[in-house]
XYZ file of C-alpha atoms in Angstrom:
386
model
C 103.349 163.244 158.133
C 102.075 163.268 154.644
C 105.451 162.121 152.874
C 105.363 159.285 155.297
C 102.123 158.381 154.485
C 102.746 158.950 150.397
C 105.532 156.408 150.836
C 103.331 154.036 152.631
C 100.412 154.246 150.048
C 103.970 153.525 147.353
C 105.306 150.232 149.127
C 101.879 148.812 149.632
C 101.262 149.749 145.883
C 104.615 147.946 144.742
C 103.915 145.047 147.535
C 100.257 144.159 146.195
C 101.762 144.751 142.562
C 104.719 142.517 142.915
C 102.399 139.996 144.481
C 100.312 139.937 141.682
C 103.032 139.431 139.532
C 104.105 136.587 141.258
C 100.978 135.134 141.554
C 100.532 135.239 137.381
C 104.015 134.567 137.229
C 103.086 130.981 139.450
C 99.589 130.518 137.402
C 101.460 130.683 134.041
C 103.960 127.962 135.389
C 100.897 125.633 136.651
C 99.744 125.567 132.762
C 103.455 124.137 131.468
C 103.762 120.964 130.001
C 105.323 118.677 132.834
C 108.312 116.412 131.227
C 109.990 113.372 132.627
C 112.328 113.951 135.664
C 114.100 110.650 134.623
C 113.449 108.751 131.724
C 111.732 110.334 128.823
C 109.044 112.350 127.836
C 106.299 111.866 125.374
C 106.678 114.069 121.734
C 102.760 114.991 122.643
C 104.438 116.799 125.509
C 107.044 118.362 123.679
C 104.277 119.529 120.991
C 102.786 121.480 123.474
C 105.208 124.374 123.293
C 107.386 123.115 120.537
C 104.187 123.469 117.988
C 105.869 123.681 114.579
C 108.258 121.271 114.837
C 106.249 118.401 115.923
C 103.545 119.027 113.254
C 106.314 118.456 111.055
C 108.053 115.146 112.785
C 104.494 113.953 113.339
C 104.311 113.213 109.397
C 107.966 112.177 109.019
C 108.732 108.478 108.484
C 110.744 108.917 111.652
C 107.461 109.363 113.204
C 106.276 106.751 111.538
C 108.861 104.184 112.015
C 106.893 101.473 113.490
C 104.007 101.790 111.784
C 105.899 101.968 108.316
C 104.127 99.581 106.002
C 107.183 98.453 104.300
C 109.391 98.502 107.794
C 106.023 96.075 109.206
C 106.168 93.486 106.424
C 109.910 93.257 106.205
C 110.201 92.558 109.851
C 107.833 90.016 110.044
C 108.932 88.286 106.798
C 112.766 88.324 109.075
C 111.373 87.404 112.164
C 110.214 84.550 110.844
C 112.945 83.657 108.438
C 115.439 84.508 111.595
C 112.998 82.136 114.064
C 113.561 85.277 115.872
C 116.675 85.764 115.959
C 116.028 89.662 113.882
C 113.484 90.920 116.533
C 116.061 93.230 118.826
C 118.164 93.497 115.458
C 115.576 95.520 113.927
C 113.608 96.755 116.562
C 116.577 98.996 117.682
C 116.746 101.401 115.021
C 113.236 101.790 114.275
C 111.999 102.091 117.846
C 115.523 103.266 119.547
C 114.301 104.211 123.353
C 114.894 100.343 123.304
C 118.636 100.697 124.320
C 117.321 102.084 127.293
C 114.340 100.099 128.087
C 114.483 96.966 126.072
C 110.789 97.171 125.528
C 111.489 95.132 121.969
C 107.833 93.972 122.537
C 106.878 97.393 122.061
C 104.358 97.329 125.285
C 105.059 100.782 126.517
C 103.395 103.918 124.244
C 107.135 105.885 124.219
C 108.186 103.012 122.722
C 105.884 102.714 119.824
C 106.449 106.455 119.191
C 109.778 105.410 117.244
C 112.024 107.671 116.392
C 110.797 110.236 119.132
C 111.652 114.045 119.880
C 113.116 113.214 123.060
C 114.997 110.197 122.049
C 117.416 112.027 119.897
C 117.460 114.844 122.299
C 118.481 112.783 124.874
C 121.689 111.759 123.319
C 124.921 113.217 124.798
C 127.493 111.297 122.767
C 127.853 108.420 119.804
C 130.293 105.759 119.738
C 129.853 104.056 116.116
C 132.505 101.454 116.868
C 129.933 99.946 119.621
C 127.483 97.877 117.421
C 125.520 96.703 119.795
C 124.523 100.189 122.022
C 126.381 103.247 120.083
C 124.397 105.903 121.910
C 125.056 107.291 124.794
C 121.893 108.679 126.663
C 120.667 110.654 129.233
C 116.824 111.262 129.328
C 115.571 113.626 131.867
C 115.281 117.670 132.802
C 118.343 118.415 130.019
C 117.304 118.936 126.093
C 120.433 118.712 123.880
C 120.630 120.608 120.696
C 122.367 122.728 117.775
C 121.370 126.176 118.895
C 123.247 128.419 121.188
C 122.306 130.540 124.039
C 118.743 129.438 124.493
C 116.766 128.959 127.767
C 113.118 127.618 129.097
C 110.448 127.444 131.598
C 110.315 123.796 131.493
C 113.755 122.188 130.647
C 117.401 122.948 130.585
C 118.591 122.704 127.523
C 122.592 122.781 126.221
C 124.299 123.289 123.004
C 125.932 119.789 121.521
C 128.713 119.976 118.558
C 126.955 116.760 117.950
C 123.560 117.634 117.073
C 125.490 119.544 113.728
C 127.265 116.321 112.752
C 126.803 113.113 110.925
C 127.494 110.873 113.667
C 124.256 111.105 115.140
C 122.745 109.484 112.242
C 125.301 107.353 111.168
C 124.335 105.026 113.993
C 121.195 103.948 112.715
C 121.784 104.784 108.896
C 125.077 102.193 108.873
C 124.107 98.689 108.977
C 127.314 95.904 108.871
C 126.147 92.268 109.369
C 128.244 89.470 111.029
C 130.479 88.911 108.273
C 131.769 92.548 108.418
C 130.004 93.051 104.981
C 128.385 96.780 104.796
C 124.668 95.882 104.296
C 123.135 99.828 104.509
C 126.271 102.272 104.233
C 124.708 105.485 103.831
C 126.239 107.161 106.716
C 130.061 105.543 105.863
C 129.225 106.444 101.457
C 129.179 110.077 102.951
C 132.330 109.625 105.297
C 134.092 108.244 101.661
C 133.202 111.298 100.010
C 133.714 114.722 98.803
C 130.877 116.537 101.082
C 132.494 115.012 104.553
C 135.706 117.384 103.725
C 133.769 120.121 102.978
C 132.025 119.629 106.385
C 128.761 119.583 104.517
C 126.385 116.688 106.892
C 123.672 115.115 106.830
C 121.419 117.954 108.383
C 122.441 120.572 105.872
C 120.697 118.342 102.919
C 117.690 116.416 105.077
C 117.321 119.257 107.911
C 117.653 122.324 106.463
C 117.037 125.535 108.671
C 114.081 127.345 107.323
C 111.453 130.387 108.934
C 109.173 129.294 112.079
C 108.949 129.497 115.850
C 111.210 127.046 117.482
C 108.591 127.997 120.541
C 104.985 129.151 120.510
C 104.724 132.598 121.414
C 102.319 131.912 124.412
C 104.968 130.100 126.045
C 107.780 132.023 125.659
C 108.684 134.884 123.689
C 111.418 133.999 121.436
C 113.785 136.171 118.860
C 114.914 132.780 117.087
C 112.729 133.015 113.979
C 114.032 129.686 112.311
C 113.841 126.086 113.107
C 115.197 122.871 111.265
C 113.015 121.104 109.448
C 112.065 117.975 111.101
C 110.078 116.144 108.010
C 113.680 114.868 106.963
C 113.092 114.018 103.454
C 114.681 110.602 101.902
C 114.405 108.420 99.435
C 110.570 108.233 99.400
C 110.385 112.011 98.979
C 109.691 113.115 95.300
C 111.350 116.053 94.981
C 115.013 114.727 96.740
C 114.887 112.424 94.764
C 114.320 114.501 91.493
C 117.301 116.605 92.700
C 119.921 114.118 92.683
C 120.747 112.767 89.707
C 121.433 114.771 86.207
C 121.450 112.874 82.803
C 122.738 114.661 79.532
C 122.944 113.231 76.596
C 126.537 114.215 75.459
C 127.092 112.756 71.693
C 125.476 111.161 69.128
C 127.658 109.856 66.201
C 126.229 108.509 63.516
C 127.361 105.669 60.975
C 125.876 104.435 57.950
C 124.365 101.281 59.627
C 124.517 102.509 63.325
C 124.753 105.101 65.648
C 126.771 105.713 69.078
C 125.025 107.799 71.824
C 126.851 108.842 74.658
C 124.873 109.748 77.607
C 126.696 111.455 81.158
C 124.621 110.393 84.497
C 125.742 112.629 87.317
C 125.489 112.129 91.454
C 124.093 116.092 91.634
C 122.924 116.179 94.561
C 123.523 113.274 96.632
C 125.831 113.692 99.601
C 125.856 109.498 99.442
C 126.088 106.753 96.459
C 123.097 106.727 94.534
C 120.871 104.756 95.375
C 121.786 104.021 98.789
C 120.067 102.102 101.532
C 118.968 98.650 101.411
C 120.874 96.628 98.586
C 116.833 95.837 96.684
C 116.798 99.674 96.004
C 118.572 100.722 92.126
C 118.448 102.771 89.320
C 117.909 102.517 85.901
C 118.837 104.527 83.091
C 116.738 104.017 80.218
C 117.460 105.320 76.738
C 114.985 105.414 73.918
C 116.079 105.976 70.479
C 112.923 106.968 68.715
C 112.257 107.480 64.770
C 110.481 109.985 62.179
C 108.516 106.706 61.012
C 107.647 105.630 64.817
C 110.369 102.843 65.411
C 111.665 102.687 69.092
C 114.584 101.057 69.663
C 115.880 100.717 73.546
C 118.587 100.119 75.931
C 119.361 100.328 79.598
C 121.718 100.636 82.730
C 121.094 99.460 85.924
C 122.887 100.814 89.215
C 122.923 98.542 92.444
C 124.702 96.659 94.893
C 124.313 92.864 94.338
C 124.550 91.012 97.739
C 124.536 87.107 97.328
C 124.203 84.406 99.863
C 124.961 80.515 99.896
C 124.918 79.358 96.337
C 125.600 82.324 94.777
C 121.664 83.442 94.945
C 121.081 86.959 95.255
C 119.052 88.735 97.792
C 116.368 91.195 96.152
C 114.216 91.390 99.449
C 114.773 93.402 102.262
C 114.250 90.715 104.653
C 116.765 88.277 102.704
C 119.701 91.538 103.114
C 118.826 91.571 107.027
C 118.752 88.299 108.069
C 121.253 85.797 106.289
C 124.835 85.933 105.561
C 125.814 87.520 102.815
C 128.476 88.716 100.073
C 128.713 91.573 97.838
C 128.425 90.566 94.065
C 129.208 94.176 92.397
C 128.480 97.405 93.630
C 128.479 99.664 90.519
C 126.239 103.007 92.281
C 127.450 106.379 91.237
C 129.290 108.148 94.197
C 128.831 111.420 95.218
C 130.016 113.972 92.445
C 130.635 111.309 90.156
C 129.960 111.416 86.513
C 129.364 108.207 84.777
C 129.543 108.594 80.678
C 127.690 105.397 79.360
C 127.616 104.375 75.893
C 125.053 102.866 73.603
C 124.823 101.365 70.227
C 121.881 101.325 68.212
C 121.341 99.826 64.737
C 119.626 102.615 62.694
C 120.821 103.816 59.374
C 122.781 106.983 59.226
C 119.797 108.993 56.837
C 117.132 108.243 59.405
C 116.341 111.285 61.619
C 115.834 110.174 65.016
C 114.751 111.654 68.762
C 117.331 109.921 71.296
C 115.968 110.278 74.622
C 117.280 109.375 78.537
C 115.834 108.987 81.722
C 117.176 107.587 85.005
C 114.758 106.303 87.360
C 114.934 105.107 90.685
C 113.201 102.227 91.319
C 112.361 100.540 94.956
C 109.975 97.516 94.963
C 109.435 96.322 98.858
C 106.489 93.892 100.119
C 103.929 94.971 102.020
C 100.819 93.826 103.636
C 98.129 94.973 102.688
C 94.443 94.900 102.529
C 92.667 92.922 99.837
C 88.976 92.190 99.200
C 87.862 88.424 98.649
C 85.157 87.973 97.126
C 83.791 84.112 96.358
C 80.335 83.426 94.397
C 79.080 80.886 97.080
C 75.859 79.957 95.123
C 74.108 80.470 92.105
C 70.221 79.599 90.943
C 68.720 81.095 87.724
C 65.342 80.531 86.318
C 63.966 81.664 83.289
C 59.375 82.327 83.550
C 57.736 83.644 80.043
């Protein structure tokens, strides 16, 4: 009688224990973020658990696509240059849930979160041959991604060969207008080069894994202690910039009314030409040849793609590249890996000790609109009383 009633006391125990359990287990899934079923979810949402990561995207300029001061102007300036005709053109890229929902008046709040988290996780496949809609997309319960093996209490999630490779930039970071002529080649400067056979992409450089929780801890507990970094540095970031380019001066050979100086720029760490991006983008090399007594003589190099229109003018401004026909003039940028040895002459005599320096610079000079303060004297009395 008392072992029955010792296993009684056990099952209630394990009954009112499991229960509790289950009832925790139901409270914890109550306080889950809720995502889409069908269309997609807000990066707010996908914040919630996915901390980390979204404080880094939040500051990125794919964050900030729409609201991109220089992105803003230029767009306008086409739009109005285009009567129009660059409003879906643009839009695309910078705001890309509209090849699903053709919101190009950006009246839904998804939209205007441009390049969003669940945008790019929503993509299953690429097809860069199709111009006009290369993605292939399926918002909803599934997450795609580059990591292996993971689960979670609010979405599905599977592993895409995809999310590792080029291709799902190159859609957006490839521009070719209607006279076939490469406008923004960044993606197809990589596919030309050295770092696409080494299987080296576009995430190794701009996403590079690094230490943090791809999950906070209160949600899930997680043994994946590193996450990609989701700023994705570019051209406006200081330091990838810095890293990309090496100058050495290689030789300097004097004469007794001149001198020759010799000066090596290298692509060091560019997986693309340098500069890439829109054609009003280049870089100069400047070098300064400077003397004991204070003269400075100096010289220059300037790296760019020239596109021209009608009448041989060329386009400078972003919105001129976008919206008009065009031609390529020259393209003399320095391709991944590539060492350019430039030479300069400089009329010095050969018993004048001189400091020869050289700098590359990359220089980027879009419109913007901006604020400015008017200010207009609208009257003026003066009197003089002794």
């Amino acid at each position: 009688m008392k072992t029955w009633k010792t296993l009684f006391l056990l099952l209630t125990g394990l009954m009112l224990f499991s229960s509790d359990a289950l009832s925790q287990k139901e409270a914890a899934k109550k306080d889950l973020p809720k995502i889409e079923k069908s269309t997609f979810t807000s990066a707010k949402v996908c914040g919630e658990c996915h901390v980390e990561i979204y404080n880094m995207w939040k500051n990125s300029l794919h964050a900030m696509s729409i609201e991109d001061p220089i992105f803003q102007t230029a767009n306008l300036i086409a739009f109005k240059n285009s009567n129009g005709e660059t409003k879906v053109l643009c839009i695309k890229c910078h705001a890309p849930i509209t090849f699903w929902n053709k919101d190009y008046d950006l009246k839904q709040d998804i939209t205007k979160e441009g390049i969003t988290c669940d945008f790019c996780h929503s993509v299953t496949a690429v097809d860069l041959k199709n111009r006009e809609n290369p993605f292939r997309l399926e918002p909803g319960l599934v997450k795609n991604g580059p990591l292996k093996g993971l689960s979670s209490p609010v979405h599905k999630t599977r592993y895409l060969k995809l999310f590792e490779t080029s291709e799902l930039c190159g859609a957006c970071h490839d521009f070719t207008d209607q006279n076939n002529v490469t406008i923004m080649g960044t993606y197809s400067e990589w596919k030309a080069g050295p770092y696409a056979k080494e299987g080296t992409h576009c995430q190794n450089c701009h996403m590079p894994r690094r230490e943090g929780e791809i999950v906070a801890q209160k949600i899930k507990k997680s043994s994946v202690k590193f996450i990609n970094d989701h700023n994705i540095q570019g051209g406006r970031s200081i330091d990838q910039v810095k890293k990309a380019i090496k100058v050495e001066v290689k030789d300097i050979k004097r004469y007794p009314d001149k001198m020759r100086v010799s000066v090596d720029v290298t692509n060091a760490g560019s997986g693309h030409m340098i500069p890439t991006g829109t054609p009003s983008r280049k870089m100069v090399l400047d070098v300064t040849v400077k003397t004991a007594t204070g003269q400075m003589l100096k010289d220059q190099r300037v790296y760019k793609k020239r596109l021209i229109g009608a009448g041989g003018m060329e386009f400078t401004k972003d919105s001129d590249a976008m919206c008009n026909r065009s031609a390529i003039a020259g393209d003399n940028r320095i391709a991944p890996r590539e060492t350019r040895r430039e030479e300069f002459i400089f009329y010095i005599p050969q018993d004048v000790s001189v400091t020869v320096t050289a700098q590359a610079f990359y220089q980027y000079n879009p419109e913007i609109i901006q604020q400015i303060d008017i200010n207009i004297e609208m009257g003026r009395d003066e009197k003089v009383s002794r």
